[in-house]
Amino acid sequence: MSLLSRFASSQFGSNILKPTSILSSSQRRRSFSSSSDETLTIETSIPFTSHNCEPPSRTVETTASELMSFFRDMVLMRRMEIAADSLYKAKLIRGFCHLYDGQEAVAVGMESAITRKDCVITAYRDHCTFLCRGGTLIEVFSELMGRRDGCSKGKGGSMHFYRKEGGFYGGHGIVGAQIPLGVGLAFGQKYSKDPNVTFSLYGDGAANQGQLFEALNIAALWDLPAILVCENNHYGMGTAEWRSAKSPAYYKRGDYAPGLKVDGMDVLAVKQACKFAKEHALKNGPLILEMDTYRYHGHSMSDPGSTYRTRDEISGVRQERDPIERVRKLVLAHDISTEKELKDIEKAARKEVDEAIAKAKESQVPDPSDLFTNVYVKGLGVEACGADRKEVKATLP
Amino acid sequence: MLGVIIRNNKTILLRPSFSSAFRQFSSSAKQMTVRDALNSALDEEMSADPKVFLMGEEVGEYQGAYKISKGLLEKYGPDRVLDTPITEAGFTGIGVGAAYYGLKPVVEFMTFNFSMQAIDHIINSAAKSNYMSAGQISVPIVFRGPNGAAAGVGAQHSHCYASWYGSCPGLKVLAPYSSEDARGLLKAAIRDPDPVVFLENELLYGESFPVSAEVLDSSFCLPIGKAKIEREGKDVTITAFSKMVGFALKAAEILAKEGISAEVINLRSIRPLDRSTINASVRKTNRLVTVEEGFPQHGVGAEICTSVIEESFGYLDAPVERIAGADVPMPYAANLERLAVPQVEDIVRAAKRACHRSVPMAAAA
């Protein structure tokens, strides 16, 4: 109980709820038209804070169609994650399930600033990132339910989604491991002379990992196009950032590497930051983006998420900073769409998710012979055994 | 080289009597150190495939801590021969990420003791990725370096990792002995699309072995998963890998003088283990001695013994003998170190035990 009362009085809790101005001064009022490629300039909620670099402008260029696509995508993701919650409670999803609702703006904003030739790698809170990189709802739900139509044919599970053709390299269960892996992808891009970058996402919990600093050191020494993105949702499982980091200014922790602090609930700010980061990394090597974001769910489905933070805090963020609401307000303020149309989009998303779940439920579980596939690319005709090697044996092709 | 003469419908076999000619033949074959074998294999594979690159501590400007990568920086440049800081977890992860992207990294550990700092990436990031991604993310990487005991380097620098990595599905684990092994297996490892742990031995680097023209050819490659019968025999099978192959061969010489014909199997591949060659040999000799430098518990010999019991139990005429390192952290003092690793006489003694078990167990009570 004393911990919760600390929240009430501490700097920490109030920082998360700090209201950000949704509609600041320069907006263009335009009459409603279907022309969707007209450029809009919108200011981010707050200016960027930078470390060792000049921050990008807080004025972001976008279009009506882009804002609508942001809305659609985030709504779909929100629905998807909430549906996954229900499936987990119905015991159709097993093991670990880490949900991303609240953080949608990071994945969506990033995707809008990059191409599929840029690489993205993240940890285990990967469902929405997978979707952004070209994955489908059916692949998500089938994988979560362990069916053969899943993106990993049912053999990976929630934490191991991949889409190599979309530049998405997973889906990793070991906290922090994805950071050196991502720097390795950036190495590959530089080695191959591809004019592309890699975004390695990690949480505030992973931000203290030694291998982060090892990888960043090499990225800086070898001038690699690596962007480290800290999705700071302020809690590493049940441990608040002020309890795990002596310096929770994660964007500064790169020391020699430049850093930018970004309102991760503002999809336009995320887009601007990622655009800036890509240009920077291609010329000057690695930098760190800290996305100030929030997860509504607990760490995973096993965590109610309310023993280490107050319900007031959670509902406060939902009220003040929800990424979808922010875009809804923008879209309405700029007459890009109507309340009804937006509600229809939400209904359509719900329907799309429900249909995908129904389809995924029809998908079969993997064939027992799949136990032994993909152990190697080249199995050399070697024998692999089941639990009783006299009973179950397979030859690896 | 036996000659056959057919005279008056009788076939007479000629025994070879030109042993001196044999000696002449072998001395004219080229000799190559294991070090040069590894160096030439790296060189040729880097030349053949621009995606292959080498990274590790001191591999570039220092020419390699053990000079295995000598000359490679000069030949291929700093983009392909990369000196890393002393950060195994970081650079191994970077190597694996590069392999995800489609490059073919060779990551050197100065010794495999330091691989423990990076073992999460070897196992969780490399070995399991192809499976977890159902074939989307393959990892064509080689982790190489000296493994096991050296001389006087103490407990933290003498651990053998053969059974550690050998237990992990998704990895291939190789252990060369001779220069031919070193060349053929390293080339195979670099060409292989899966993660390969390549366990060298520091004390073998300077040893010379004869290499044929075939071995020296740049296309030479040995199959992964196949053991080699270094010496044929009929009384007892001795399995070994890496440096212990040399000890087993010496033991076989000694045993031969005492009338015991030992068949020495050079495993070459820890994973996949060539169970069929081992079992075929035991079915012939009916007796088995496993030899390894590493710790006995849960070791390579334990796996070989179980494999033989599972597949060839009826053929065993004696319990399987296991020669391994002592169950202690490696001591420094030379006399203690000698007691901590297998010696030739240990292998001889075990083979004799396997062969002379004429006293029934009950009678010993």
Coordinates of C-alpha atoms in Angstrom, one line a residue, chain B residues 40-296:
Chain B
S40 CA 43.8 -21.7 -45.9
A41 CA 40.2 -22.9 -45.4
L42 CA 39.2 -19.4 -44.2
D43 CA 41.1 -17.8 -47.1
E44 CA 39.5 -20.0 -49.7
E45 CA 36.0 -19.7 -48.4
M46 CA 36.3 -15.9 -48.1
S47 CA 37.6 -15.8 -51.6
A48 CA 34.8 -17.9 -53.0
D49 CA 31.9 -16.2 -51.3
P50 CA 31.8 -12.4 -50.7
K51 CA 29.2 -12.9 -48.0
V52 CA 31.7 -14.7 -45.7
F53 CA 33.4 -12.4 -43.2
L54 CA 35.4 -12.9 -40.0
M55 CA 35.0 -11.1 -36.7
G56 CA 36.5 -11.6 -33.3
E57 CA 39.1 -10.2 -30.9
E58 CA 42.5 -9.7 -32.5
V59 CA 41.6 -11.4 -35.7
G60 CA 42.7 -8.5 -37.9
E61 CA 45.7 -6.4 -37.1
Y62 CA 47.1 -8.8 -34.5
Q63 CA 46.8 -11.5 -37.2
G64 CA 44.8 -13.7 -34.8
A65 CA 45.5 -14.5 -31.2
Y66 CA 46.8 -17.8 -32.4
K67 CA 47.6 -16.6 -35.9
I68 CA 44.8 -18.6 -37.5
S69 CA 43.7 -15.5 -39.4
K70 CA 47.2 -14.4 -40.4
G71 CA 47.2 -12.4 -43.6
L72 CA 43.5 -12.2 -44.0
L73 CA 43.1 -8.6 -43.1
E74 CA 45.6 -7.6 -45.6
K75 CA 44.0 -9.7 -48.3
Y76 CA 40.3 -8.9 -47.6
G77 CA 40.4 -5.5 -45.9
P78 CA 38.8 -4.2 -42.7
D79 CA 35.2 -4.6 -44.0
R80 CA 35.6 -8.3 -44.0
V81 CA 38.0 -9.0 -41.2
L82 CA 36.8 -7.1 -38.2
D83 CA 38.5 -6.6 -34.9
T84 CA 35.9 -6.5 -32.1
P85 CA 36.1 -5.0 -28.6
I86 CA 36.1 -7.5 -25.8
T87 CA 32.3 -7.8 -25.7
E88 CA 31.3 -11.3 -26.6
A89 CA 27.6 -10.9 -25.9
G90 CA 27.4 -7.9 -28.1
F91 CA 29.5 -9.0 -31.0
T92 CA 28.1 -12.5 -31.1
G93 CA 24.6 -11.1 -31.2
I94 CA 25.7 -8.8 -34.0
G95 CA 27.1 -11.8 -35.9
V96 CA 23.9 -13.7 -35.5
G97 CA 21.9 -10.6 -36.7
A98 CA 24.2 -10.4 -39.8
A99 CA 23.4 -14.0 -40.5
Y100 CA 19.7 -13.3 -40.2
Y101 CA 20.2 -10.7 -42.9
G102 CA 21.8 -13.3 -45.1
L103 CA 25.6 -12.8 -44.6
K104 CA 27.8 -15.7 -43.6
P105 CA 29.7 -14.6 -40.5
V106 CA 32.6 -16.6 -38.9
V107 CA 32.7 -15.5 -35.3
E108 CA 35.9 -16.3 -33.5
F109 CA 36.0 -16.8 -29.7
M110 CA 39.5 -16.4 -28.4
T111 CA 38.7 -19.5 -26.5
F112 CA 35.3 -21.2 -26.1
N113 CA 35.4 -20.3 -22.4
F114 CA 34.4 -16.8 -23.4
S115 CA 31.6 -18.2 -25.5
M116 CA 29.7 -18.5 -22.2
Q117 CA 29.3 -14.8 -22.2
A118 CA 27.5 -15.1 -25.5
I119 CA 25.9 -18.5 -25.1
D120 CA 22.4 -17.0 -25.1
H121 CA 22.9 -15.8 -28.7
I122 CA 24.4 -19.1 -29.8
I123 CA 21.5 -21.1 -28.4
N124 CA 18.5 -18.8 -28.3
S125 CA 19.2 -16.5 -31.2
A126 CA 21.0 -18.8 -33.5
A127 CA 20.2 -22.5 -32.9
K128 CA 16.5 -22.1 -32.4
S129 CA 15.6 -19.4 -34.9
N130 CA 15.0 -21.6 -38.0
Y131 CA 12.6 -23.8 -36.0
M132 CA 10.7 -21.0 -34.2
S133 CA 10.2 -19.1 -37.4
A134 CA 9.2 -22.3 -39.3
G135 CA 12.1 -21.8 -41.8
Q136 CA 11.8 -18.1 -42.4
I137 CA 15.0 -17.1 -40.5
S138 CA 18.0 -19.3 -41.2
V139 CA 21.3 -18.6 -39.5
P140 CA 24.3 -19.6 -41.7
I141 CA 26.9 -18.7 -39.0
V142 CA 30.1 -20.4 -37.8
F143 CA 31.3 -20.0 -34.2
R144 CA 34.9 -21.1 -34.0
G145 CA 37.9 -21.1 -31.6
P146 CA 40.0 -23.2 -29.4
N147 CA 38.1 -25.5 -26.9
G148 CA 39.1 -27.6 -23.9
A149 CA 42.4 -27.8 -22.1
A150 CA 45.6 -26.1 -23.2
A151 CA 48.7 -26.1 -21.1
G152 CA 48.9 -24.5 -17.7
V153 CA 46.1 -22.0 -18.3
G154 CA 44.1 -22.9 -15.2
A155 CA 40.5 -23.7 -14.4
Q156 CA 38.7 -20.8 -16.2
H157 CA 40.5 -21.3 -19.5
S158 CA 40.4 -25.1 -19.9
H159 CA 36.7 -26.1 -20.1
C160 CA 35.5 -28.4 -22.9
Y161 CA 32.1 -27.4 -24.4
A162 CA 31.6 -30.3 -26.7
S163 CA 28.7 -31.8 -24.6
W164 CA 27.3 -28.4 -23.8
Y165 CA 26.7 -27.4 -27.5
G166 CA 26.3 -31.0 -28.6
S167 CA 23.1 -31.4 -26.7
C168 CA 21.3 -28.5 -28.5
P169 CA 19.0 -29.2 -31.4
G170 CA 19.5 -26.7 -34.2
L171 CA 23.3 -26.6 -33.8
K172 CA 25.9 -28.6 -35.6
V173 CA 29.0 -29.2 -33.6
L174 CA 32.3 -30.2 -35.2
A175 CA 35.7 -31.1 -33.7
P176 CA 38.6 -31.5 -36.1
Y177 CA 41.7 -33.5 -35.3
S178 CA 44.1 -33.5 -38.3
S179 CA 44.9 -30.8 -40.9
E180 CA 42.7 -32.7 -43.3
D181 CA 39.8 -32.5 -40.7
A182 CA 40.5 -28.8 -40.1
R183 CA 40.4 -27.9 -43.8
G184 CA 37.5 -30.1 -44.8
L185 CA 35.3 -29.5 -41.8
L186 CA 35.8 -25.7 -41.6
K187 CA 35.0 -25.4 -45.3
A188 CA 31.9 -27.5 -44.7
A189 CA 30.9 -25.4 -41.7
I190 CA 31.2 -22.2 -43.6
R191 CA 29.2 -23.5 -46.5
D192 CA 26.5 -25.0 -44.3
P193 CA 23.3 -23.0 -44.0
D194 CA 22.9 -23.8 -40.3
P195 CA 24.7 -22.5 -37.2
V196 CA 27.9 -24.5 -36.6
V197 CA 30.0 -24.6 -33.5
F198 CA 33.6 -25.4 -34.5
L199 CA 35.7 -26.7 -31.7
E200 CA 39.4 -26.4 -32.3
N201 CA 42.3 -27.2 -30.0
E202 CA 45.1 -24.8 -29.2
L203 CA 47.7 -27.5 -28.7
L204 CA 46.9 -29.0 -32.2
Y205 CA 47.5 -25.7 -34.0
G206 CA 51.2 -26.3 -34.4
E207 CA 51.0 -30.0 -35.2
S208 CA 51.7 -31.1 -38.8
F209 CA 49.8 -33.8 -40.7
P210 CA 50.2 -35.1 -44.2
V211 CA 47.7 -33.6 -46.7
S212 CA 47.0 -35.0 -50.1
A213 CA 46.5 -33.0 -53.3
E214 CA 42.8 -33.6 -52.9
V215 CA 42.8 -32.1 -49.5
L216 CA 44.7 -29.1 -50.7
D217 CA 42.2 -28.4 -53.5
S218 CA 40.0 -25.4 -52.8
S219 CA 36.9 -27.4 -53.5
F220 CA 37.8 -30.0 -50.8
C221 CA 35.1 -30.5 -48.2
L222 CA 34.3 -33.1 -45.6
P223 CA 30.7 -34.3 -44.9
I224 CA 29.2 -33.1 -41.6
G225 CA 28.0 -35.9 -39.4
K226 CA 30.5 -38.6 -40.5
A227 CA 33.2 -40.0 -38.3
K228 CA 36.5 -41.3 -39.7
I229 CA 38.0 -44.6 -38.9
E230 CA 41.6 -43.5 -38.3
R231 CA 42.8 -47.0 -37.7
E232 CA 41.1 -50.3 -38.3
G233 CA 41.0 -53.0 -35.7
K234 CA 39.0 -55.9 -34.5
D235 CA 39.3 -56.3 -30.7
V236 CA 38.2 -53.0 -29.2
T237 CA 36.7 -49.8 -30.5
I238 CA 38.1 -46.5 -29.2
T239 CA 36.2 -43.3 -29.9
A240 CA 37.8 -39.9 -29.5
F241 CA 37.8 -36.4 -30.9
S242 CA 40.2 -33.5 -31.2
K243 CA 43.5 -34.0 -29.5
M244 CA 42.5 -37.3 -27.9
V245 CA 42.5 -38.9 -31.4
G246 CA 46.3 -38.6 -31.3
F247 CA 46.4 -40.1 -27.9
A248 CA 44.1 -42.9 -28.9
L249 CA 46.3 -43.7 -31.9
K250 CA 49.3 -43.9 -29.7
A251 CA 47.4 -46.1 -27.3
A252 CA 46.5 -48.4 -30.3
E253 CA 50.2 -48.7 -31.2
I254 CA 51.0 -49.8 -27.7
L255 CA 48.0 -52.2 -27.6
A256 CA 49.1 -53.7 -30.9
K257 CA 52.4 -54.7 -29.4
E258 CA 50.4 -56.6 -26.8
G259 CA 48.3 -58.3 -29.3
I260 CA 45.2 -56.1 -29.0
S261 CA 44.0 -54.7 -32.3
A262 CA 42.2 -51.4 -31.5
E263 CA 39.9 -49.6 -34.0
V264 CA 40.2 -45.9 -33.5
I265 CA 37.3 -43.7 -34.5
N266 CA 37.8 -40.0 -35.0
L267 CA 34.3 -38.6 -34.3
R268 CA 34.9 -35.4 -36.3
S269 CA 31.3 -34.5 -35.7
I270 CA 29.8 -34.2 -32.2
R271 CA 26.4 -33.2 -33.5
P272 CA 25.2 -35.0 -35.5
L273 CA 26.9 -37.9 -33.9
D274 CA 27.8 -40.7 -36.4
R275 CA 26.0 -43.4 -34.5
S276 CA 26.0 -45.8 -37.3
T277 CA 29.8 -45.8 -37.7
I278 CA 30.2 -46.2 -34.0
N279 CA 27.7 -49.0 -33.7
A280 CA 29.0 -50.8 -36.7
S281 CA 32.4 -50.8 -35.2
V282 CA 31.2 -52.0 -31.8
R283 CA 29.2 -54.8 -33.5
K284 CA 32.5 -55.8 -35.0
T285 CA 34.8 -55.5 -32.0
N286 CA 32.2 -56.1 -29.2
R287 CA 34.1 -53.7 -26.9
L288 CA 34.2 -50.0 -26.4
V289 CA 36.3 -47.3 -24.8
T290 CA 35.2 -43.7 -25.1
V291 CA 37.8 -41.0 -24.7
E292 CA 37.3 -37.2 -24.2
E293 CA 39.2 -34.5 -22.4
G294 CA 36.1 -32.9 -21.0
F295 CA 34.2 -33.7 -17.8
P296 CA 32.6 -37.1 -17.7

